[in-house]
Each structure stands twice: as structure tokens, then as C-alpha cells.
N, CA, C and O atoms as a MOPAC input file, in Angstrom:
PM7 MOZYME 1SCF
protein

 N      0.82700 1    -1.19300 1     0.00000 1
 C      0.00000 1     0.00000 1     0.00000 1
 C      0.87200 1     1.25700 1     0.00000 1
 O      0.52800 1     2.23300 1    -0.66700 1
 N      1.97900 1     1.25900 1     0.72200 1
 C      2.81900 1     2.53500 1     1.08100 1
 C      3.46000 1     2.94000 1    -0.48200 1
 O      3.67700 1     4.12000 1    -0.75600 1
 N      3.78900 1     1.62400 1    -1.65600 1
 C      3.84200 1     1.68500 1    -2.61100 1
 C      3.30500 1     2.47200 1    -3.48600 1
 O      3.90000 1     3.30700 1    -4.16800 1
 N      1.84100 1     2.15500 1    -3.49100 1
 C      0.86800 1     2.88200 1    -3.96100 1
 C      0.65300 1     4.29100 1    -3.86300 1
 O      0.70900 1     5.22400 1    -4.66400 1
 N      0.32400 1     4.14400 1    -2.35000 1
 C      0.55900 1     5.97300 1    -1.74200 1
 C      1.59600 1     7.32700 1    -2.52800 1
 O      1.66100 1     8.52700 1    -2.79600 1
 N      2.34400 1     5.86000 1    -2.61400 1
 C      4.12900 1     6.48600 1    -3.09600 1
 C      3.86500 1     7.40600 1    -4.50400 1
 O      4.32200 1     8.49000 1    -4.86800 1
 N      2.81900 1     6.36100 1    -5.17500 1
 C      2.60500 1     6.58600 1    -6.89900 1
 C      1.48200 1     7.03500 1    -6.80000 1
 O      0.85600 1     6.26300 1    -7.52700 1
 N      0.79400 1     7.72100 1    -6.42400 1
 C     -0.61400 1     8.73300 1    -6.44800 1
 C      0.19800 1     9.87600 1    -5.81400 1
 O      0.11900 1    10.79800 1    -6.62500 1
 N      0.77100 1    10.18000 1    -5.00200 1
 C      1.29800 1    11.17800 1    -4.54400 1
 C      2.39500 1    11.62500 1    -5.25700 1
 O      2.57900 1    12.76200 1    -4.82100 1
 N      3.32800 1    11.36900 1    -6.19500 1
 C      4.00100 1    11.43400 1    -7.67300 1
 C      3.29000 1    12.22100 1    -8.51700 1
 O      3.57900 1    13.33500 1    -8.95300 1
 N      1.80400 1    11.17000 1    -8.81900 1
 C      1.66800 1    11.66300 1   -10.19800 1
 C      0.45500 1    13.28200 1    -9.68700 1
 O      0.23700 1    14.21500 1   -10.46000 1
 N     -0.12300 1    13.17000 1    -8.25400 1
 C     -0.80600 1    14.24700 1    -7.91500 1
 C      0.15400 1    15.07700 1    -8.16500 1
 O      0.09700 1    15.60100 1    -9.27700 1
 N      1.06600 1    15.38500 1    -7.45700 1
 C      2.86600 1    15.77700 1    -7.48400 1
 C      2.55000 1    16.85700 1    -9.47200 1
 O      2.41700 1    18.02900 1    -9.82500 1
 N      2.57100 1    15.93700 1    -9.92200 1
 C      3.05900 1    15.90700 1   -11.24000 1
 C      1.79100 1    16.96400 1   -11.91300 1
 O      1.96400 1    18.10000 1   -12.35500 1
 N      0.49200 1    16.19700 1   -11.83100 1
 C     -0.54200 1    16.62200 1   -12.52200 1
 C     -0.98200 1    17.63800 1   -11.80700 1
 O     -1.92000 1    18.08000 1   -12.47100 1
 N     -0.82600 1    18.53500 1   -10.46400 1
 C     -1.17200 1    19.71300 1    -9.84400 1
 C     -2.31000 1    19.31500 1    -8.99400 1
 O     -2.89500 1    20.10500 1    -8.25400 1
 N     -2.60000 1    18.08900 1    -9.12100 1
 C     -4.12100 1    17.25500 1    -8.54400 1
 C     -4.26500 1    17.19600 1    -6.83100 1
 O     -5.04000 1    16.45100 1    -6.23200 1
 N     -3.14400 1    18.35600 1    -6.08600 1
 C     -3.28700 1    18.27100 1    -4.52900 1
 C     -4.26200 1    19.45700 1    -4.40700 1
 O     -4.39100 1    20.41400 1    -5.17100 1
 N     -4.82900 1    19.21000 1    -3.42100 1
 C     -5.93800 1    20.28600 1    -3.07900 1
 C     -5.74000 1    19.78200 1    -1.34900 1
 O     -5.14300 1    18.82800 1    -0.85000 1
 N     -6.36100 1    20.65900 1    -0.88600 1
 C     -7.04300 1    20.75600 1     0.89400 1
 C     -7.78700 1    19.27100 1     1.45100 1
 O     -8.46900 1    18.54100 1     0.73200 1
 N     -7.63200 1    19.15200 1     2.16900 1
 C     -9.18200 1    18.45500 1     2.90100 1
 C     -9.84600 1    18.51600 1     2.93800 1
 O    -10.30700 1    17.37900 1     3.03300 1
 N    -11.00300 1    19.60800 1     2.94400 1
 C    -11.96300 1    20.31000 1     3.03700 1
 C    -12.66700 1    19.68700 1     0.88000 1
 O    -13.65500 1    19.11700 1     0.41900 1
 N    -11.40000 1    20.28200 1     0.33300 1
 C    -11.33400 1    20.18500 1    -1.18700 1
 C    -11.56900 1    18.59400 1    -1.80500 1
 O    -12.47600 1    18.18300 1    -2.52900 1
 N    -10.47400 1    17.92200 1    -1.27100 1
 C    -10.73400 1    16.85700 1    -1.71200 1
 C    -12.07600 1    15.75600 1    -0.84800 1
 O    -12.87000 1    15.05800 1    -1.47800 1
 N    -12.03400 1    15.83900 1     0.33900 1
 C    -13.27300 1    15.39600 1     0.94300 1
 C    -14.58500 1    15.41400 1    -0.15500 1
 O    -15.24000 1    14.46500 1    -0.58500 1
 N    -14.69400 1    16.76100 1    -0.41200 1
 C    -15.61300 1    16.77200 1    -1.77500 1
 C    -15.61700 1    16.61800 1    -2.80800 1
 O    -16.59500 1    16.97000 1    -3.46600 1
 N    -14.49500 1    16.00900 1    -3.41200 1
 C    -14.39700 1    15.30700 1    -4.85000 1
 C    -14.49000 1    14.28100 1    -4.52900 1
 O    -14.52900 1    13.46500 1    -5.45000 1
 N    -14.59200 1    13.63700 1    -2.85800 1
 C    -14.51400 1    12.35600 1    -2.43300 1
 C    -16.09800 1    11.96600 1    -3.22600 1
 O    -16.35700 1    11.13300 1    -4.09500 1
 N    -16.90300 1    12.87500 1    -2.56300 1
 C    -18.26500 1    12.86200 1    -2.76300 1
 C    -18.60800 1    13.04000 1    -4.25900 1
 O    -19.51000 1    12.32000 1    -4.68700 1
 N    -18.09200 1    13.78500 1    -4.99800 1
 C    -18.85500 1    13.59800 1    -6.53900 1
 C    -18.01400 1    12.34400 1    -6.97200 1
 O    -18.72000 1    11.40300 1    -7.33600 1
 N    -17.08500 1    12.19500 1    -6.99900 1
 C    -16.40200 1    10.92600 1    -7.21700 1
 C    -17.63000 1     9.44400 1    -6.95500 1
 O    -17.97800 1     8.63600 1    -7.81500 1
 N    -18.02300 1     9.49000 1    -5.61400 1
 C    -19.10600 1     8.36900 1    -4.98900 1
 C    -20.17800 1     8.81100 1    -6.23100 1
 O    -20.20500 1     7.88000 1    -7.03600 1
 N    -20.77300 1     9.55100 1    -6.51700 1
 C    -21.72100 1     9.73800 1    -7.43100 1
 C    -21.36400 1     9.09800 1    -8.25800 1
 O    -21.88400 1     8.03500 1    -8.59500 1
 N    -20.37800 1     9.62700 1    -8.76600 1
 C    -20.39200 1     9.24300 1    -9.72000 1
 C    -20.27800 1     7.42000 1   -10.08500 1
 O    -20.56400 1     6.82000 1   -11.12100 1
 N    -19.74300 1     6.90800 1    -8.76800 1
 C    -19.62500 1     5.46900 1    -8.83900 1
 C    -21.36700 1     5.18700 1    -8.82900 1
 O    -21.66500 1     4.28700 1    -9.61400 1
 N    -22.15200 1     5.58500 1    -8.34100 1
 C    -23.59600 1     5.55400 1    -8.09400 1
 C    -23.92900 1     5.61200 1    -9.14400 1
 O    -24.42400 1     4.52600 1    -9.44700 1
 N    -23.95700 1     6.42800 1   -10.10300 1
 C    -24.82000 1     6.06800 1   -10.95400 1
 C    -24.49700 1     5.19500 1   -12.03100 1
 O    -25.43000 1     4.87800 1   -12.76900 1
 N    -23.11800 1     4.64600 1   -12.32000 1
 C    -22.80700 1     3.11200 1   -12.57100 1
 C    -24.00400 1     2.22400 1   -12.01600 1
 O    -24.95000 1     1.85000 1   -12.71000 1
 N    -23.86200 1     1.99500 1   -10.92500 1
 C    -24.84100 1     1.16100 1   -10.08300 1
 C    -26.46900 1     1.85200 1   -10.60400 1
 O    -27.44600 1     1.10500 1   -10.54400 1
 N    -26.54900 1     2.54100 1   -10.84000 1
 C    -27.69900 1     2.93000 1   -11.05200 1
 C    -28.30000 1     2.42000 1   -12.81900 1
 O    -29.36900 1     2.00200 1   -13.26400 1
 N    -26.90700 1     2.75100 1   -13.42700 1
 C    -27.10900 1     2.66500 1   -15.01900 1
 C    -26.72300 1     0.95900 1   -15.59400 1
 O    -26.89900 1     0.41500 1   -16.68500 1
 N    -26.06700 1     0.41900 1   -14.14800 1
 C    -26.13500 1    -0.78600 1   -14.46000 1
 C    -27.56700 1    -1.85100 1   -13.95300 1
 O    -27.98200 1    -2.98700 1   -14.18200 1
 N    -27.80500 1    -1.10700 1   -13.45200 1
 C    -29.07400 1    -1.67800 1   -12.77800 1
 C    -30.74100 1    -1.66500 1   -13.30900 1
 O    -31.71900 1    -2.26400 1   -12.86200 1
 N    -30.58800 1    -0.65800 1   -14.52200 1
 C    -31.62300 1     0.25900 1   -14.70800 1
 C    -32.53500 1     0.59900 1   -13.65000 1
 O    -33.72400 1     0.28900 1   -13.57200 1
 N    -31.54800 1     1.55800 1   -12.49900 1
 C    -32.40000 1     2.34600 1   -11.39700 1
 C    -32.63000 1     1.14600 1   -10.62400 1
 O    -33.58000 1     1.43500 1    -9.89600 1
 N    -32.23800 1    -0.17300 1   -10.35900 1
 C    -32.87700 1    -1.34400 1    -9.12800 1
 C    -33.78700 1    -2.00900 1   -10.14300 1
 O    -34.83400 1    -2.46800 1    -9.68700 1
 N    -33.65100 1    -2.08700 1   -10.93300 1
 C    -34.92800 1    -3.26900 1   -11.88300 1
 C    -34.04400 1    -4.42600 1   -11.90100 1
 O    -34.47700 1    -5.54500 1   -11.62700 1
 N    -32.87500 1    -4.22500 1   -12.19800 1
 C    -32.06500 1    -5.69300 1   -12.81800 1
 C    -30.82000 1    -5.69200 1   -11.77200 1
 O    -30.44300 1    -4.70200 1   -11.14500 1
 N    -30.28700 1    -6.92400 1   -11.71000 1
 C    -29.58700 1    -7.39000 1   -10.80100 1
 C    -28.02200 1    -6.51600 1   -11.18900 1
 O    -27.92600 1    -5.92700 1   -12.26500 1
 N    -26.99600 1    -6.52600 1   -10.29800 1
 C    -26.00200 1    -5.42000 1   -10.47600 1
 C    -24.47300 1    -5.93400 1   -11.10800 1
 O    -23.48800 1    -5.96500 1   -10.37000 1
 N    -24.41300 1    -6.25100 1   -12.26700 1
 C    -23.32600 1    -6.67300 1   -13.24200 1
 C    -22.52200 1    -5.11800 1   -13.65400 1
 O    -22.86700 1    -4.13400 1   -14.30800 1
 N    -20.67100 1    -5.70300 1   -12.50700 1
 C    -20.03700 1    -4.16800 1   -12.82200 1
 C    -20.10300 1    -3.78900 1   -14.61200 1
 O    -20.19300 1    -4.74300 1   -15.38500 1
 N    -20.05300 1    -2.40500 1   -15.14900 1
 C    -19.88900 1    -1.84300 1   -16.21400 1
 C    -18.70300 1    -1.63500 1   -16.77400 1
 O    -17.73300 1    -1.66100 1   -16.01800 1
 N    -18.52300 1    -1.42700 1   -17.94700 1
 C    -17.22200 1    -1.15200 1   -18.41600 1
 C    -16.85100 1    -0.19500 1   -17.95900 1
 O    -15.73800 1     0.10900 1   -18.38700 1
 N    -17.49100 1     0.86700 1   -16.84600 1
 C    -16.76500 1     2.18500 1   -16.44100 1
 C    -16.70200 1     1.78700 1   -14.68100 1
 O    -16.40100 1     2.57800 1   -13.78800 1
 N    -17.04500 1     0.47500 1   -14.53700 1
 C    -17.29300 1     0.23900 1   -13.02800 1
 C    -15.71100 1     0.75700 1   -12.04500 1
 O    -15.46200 1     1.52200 1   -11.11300 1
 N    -14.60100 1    -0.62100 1   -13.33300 1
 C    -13.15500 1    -0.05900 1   -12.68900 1
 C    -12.39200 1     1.37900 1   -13.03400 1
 O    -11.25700 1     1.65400 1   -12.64400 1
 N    -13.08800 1     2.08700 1   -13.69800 1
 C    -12.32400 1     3.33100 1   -13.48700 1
 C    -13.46500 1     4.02900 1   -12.66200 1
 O    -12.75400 1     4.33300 1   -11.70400 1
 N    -14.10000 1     4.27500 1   -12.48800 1
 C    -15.10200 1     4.87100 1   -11.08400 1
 C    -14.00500 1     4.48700 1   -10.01400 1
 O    -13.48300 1     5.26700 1    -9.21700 1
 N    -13.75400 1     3.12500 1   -10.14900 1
 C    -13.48400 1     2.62900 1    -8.76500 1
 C    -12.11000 1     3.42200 1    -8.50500 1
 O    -11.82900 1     4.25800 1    -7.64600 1
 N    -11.65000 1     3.08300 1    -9.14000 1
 C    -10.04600 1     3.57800 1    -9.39400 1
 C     -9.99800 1     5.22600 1    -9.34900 1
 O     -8.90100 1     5.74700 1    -9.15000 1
 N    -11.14600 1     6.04800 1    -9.52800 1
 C    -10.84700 1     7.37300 1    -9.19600 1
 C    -11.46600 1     7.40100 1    -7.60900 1
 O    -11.23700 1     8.28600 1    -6.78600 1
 N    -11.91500 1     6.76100 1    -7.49900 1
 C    -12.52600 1     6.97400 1    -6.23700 1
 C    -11.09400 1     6.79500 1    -5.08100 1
 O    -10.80600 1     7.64600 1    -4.23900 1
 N    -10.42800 1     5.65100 1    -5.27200 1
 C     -9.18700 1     5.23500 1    -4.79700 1
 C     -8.41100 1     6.65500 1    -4.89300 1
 O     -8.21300 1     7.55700 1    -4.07800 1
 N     -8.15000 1     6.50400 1    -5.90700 1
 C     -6.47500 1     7.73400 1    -6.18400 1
 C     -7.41900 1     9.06000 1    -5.24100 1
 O     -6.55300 1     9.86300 1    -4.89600 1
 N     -8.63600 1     9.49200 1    -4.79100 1
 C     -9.09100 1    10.43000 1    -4.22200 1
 C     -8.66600 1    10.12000 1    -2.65400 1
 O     -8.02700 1    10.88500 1    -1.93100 1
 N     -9.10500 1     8.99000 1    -2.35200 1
 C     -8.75900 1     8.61900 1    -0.76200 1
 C     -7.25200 1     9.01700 1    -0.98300 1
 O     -6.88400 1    10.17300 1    -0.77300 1
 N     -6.30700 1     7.94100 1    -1.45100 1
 C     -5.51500 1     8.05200 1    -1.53100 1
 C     -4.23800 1     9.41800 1    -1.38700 1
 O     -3.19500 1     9.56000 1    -0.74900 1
 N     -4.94600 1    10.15700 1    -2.26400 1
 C     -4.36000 1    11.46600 1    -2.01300 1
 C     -4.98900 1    11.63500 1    -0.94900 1
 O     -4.37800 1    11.03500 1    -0.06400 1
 N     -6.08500 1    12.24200 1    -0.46300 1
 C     -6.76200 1    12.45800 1     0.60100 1
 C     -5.41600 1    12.25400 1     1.81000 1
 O     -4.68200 1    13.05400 1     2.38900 1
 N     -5.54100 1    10.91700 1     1.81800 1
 C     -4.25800 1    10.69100 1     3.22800 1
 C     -3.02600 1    11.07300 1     3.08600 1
 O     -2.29600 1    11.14500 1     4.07500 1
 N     -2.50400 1    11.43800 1     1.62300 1
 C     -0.99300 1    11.89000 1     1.53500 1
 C     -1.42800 1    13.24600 1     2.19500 1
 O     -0.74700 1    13.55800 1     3.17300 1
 N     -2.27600 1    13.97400 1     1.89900 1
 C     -2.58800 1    15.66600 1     2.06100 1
 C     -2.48100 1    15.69100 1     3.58200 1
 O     -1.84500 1    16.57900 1     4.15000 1
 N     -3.17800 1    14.60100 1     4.31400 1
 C     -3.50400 1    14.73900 1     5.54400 1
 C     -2.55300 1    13.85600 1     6.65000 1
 O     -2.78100 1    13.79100 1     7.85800 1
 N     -1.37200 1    13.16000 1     5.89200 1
 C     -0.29300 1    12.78200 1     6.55900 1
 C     -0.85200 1    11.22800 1     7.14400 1
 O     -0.33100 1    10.62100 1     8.08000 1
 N     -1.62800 1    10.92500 1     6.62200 1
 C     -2.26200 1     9.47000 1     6.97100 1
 C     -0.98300 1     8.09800 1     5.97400 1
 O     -0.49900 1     8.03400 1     4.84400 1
 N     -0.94600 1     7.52100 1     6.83300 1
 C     -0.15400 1     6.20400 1     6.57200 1
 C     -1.34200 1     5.20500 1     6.46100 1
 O     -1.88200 1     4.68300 1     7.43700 1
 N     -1.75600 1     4.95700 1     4.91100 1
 C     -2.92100 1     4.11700 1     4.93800 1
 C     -2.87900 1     2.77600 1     5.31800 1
 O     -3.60100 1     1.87100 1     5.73500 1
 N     -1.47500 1     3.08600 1     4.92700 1
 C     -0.57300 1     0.79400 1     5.34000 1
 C     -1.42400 1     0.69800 1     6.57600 1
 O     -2.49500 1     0.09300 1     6.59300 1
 N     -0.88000 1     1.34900 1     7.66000 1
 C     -1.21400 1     1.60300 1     9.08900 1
 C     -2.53900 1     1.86400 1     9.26900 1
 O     -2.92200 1     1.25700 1    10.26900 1
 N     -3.44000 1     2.50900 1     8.74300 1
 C     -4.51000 1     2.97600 1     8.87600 1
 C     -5.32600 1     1.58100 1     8.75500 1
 O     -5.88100 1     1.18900 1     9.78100 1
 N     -5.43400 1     0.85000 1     7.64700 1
 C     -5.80900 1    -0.25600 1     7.01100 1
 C     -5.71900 1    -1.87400 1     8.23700 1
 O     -6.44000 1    -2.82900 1     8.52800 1
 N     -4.27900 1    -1.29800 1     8.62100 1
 C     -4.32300 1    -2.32500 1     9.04800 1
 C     -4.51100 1    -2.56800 1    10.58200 1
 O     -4.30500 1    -3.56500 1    11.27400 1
 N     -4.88300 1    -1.55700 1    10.81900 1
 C     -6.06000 1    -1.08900 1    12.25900 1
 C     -7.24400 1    -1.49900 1    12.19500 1
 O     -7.77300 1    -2.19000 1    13.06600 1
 N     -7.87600 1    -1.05100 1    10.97400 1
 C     -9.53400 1    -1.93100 1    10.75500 1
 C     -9.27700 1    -2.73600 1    10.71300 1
 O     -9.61400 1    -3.47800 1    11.63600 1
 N     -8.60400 1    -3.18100 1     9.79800 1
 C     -8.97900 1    -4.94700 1     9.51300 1
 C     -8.47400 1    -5.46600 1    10.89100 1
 O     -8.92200 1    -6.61300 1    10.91200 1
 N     -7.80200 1    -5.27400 1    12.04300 1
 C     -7.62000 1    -6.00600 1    13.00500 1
 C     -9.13800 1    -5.45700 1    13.93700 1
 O     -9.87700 1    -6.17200 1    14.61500 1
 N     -9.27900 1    -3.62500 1    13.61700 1
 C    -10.77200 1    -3.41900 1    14.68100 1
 C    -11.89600 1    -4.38900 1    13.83000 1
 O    -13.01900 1    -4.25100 1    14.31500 1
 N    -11.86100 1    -5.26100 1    12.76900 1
 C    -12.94000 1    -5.88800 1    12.18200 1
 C    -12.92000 1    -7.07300 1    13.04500 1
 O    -13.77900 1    -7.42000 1    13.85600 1
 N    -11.79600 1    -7.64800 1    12.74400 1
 C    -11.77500 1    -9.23800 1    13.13100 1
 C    -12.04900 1    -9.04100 1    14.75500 1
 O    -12.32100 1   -10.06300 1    15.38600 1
 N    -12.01800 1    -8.39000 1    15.11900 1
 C    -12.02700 1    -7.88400 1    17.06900 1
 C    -13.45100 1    -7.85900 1    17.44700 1
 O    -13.76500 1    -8.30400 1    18.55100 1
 N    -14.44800 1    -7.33200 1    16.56100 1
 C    -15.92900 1    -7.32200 1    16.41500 1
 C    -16.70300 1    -7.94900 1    15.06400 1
 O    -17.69700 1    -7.50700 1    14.48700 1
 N    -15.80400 1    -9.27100 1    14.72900 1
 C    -16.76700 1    -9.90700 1    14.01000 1
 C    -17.44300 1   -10.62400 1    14.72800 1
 O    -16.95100 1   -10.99700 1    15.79300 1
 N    -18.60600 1   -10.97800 1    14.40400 1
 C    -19.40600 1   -12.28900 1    15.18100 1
 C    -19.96300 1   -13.40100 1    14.34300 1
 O    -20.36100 1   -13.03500 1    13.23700 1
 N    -20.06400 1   -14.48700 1    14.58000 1
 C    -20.41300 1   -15.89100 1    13.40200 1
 C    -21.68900 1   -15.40100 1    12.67200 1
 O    -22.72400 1   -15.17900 1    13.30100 1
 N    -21.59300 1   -15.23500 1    11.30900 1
 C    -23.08000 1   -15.29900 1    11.23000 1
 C    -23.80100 1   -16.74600 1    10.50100 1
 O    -23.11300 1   -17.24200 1     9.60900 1
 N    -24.46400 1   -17.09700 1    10.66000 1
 C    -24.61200 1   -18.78700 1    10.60400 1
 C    -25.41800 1   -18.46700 1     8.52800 1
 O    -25.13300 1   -18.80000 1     7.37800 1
 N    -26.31800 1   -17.76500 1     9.15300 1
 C    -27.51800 1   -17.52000 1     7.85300 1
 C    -27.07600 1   -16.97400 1     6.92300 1
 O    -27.94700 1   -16.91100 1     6.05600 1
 N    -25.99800 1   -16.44700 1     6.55900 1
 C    -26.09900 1   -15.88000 1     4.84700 1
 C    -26.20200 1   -16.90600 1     3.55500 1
 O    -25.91600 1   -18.07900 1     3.31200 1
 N    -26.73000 1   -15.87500 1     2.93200 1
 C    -27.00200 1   -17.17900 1     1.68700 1
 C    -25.39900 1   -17.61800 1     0.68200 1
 O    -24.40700 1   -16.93000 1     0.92400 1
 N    -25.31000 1   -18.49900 1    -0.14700 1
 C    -24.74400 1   -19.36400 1    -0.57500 1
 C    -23.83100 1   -18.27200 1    -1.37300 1
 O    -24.42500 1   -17.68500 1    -2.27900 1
 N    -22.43700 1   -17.91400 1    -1.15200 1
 C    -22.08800 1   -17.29000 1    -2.50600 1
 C    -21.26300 1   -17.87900 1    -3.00000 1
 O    -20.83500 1   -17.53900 1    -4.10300 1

């Protein structure tokens, strides 16, 4: 991950693409839209079941490089960050017996 961090913070670096917190927090948000209405246009609005789109992985992927910068701006070590949840997950998972078959 620190890898990664390494190469979004380069090419932000490069392309002028750093902004504030305040700034990017809210491209966080049109960014999510914009992954939404994938889900929306793949779905026709909740009629049909949800098969990603040919624009599913770059939604996804801008949505990423946004966090991403996000934590370079704000001095966040996502390695570290990441690997706090996933240990606060496993700390408050509980069995669940009933989900269906995937």
C-alpha cells in the first residue's frame, strides 16, 4: 500500500491534482456519485440485478487515487490505517450462521 501511496502522490505531485481536505473530501463525494450512478445505469435504477460496467473499474479507481491522495494531504499512513480496521474488524466480528450461498 505505502507503494501505492508512493505513486498517487508522484503523479498528484506531477498533474497539480493536490488540493485541501476540506477540497478533496468533496471530490470524495462527486467521485461516490459518480460510482452511483454506474450502479444505477447498471441496474436500470434497481430493476435488474447489479453486473459491474465497463466504467465500473475506473469509477473505482478514481474513487481510490481520491482517498488516496486524501491521506498523503492529511499525513495518513494508509498501510497503518488499514491495518487497524482490519484487526478493529476481526475484534468485532461475530459468526453469522444464515447468509445465503455465494
Amino acid at each position: 500500500m505505502r507503494e501505492v501511496q508512493q505513486k498517487v502522490a508522484k503523479a498528484a505531485d506531477k498533474l497539480g491534482l493536490h488540493a485541501n481536505a476540506p477540497t478533496l473530501t468533496l471530490t470524495l463525494l462527486s467521485e461516490m456519485g459518480r460510482l452511483s450512478d454506474e450502479v444505477l445505469a447498471a441496474t436500470a435504477n434497481g430493476r435488474r440485478p447489479f453486473r459491474p460496467t465497463e466504467g465500473w473499474e475506473q469509477r473505482l479507481a478514481d474513487l481510490a487515487f481520491t482517498v488516496i491522495n486524501l491521506a498523503d494531504q492529511t499525513g495518513v499512513d494508509l498501510s497503518a490505517a488499514l491495518d487497524g480496521t482490519i484487526a478493529r474488524h476481526e475484534a468485532n466480528a461475530k459468526p453469522v450462521d444464515d447468509l445465503p450461498g455465494w
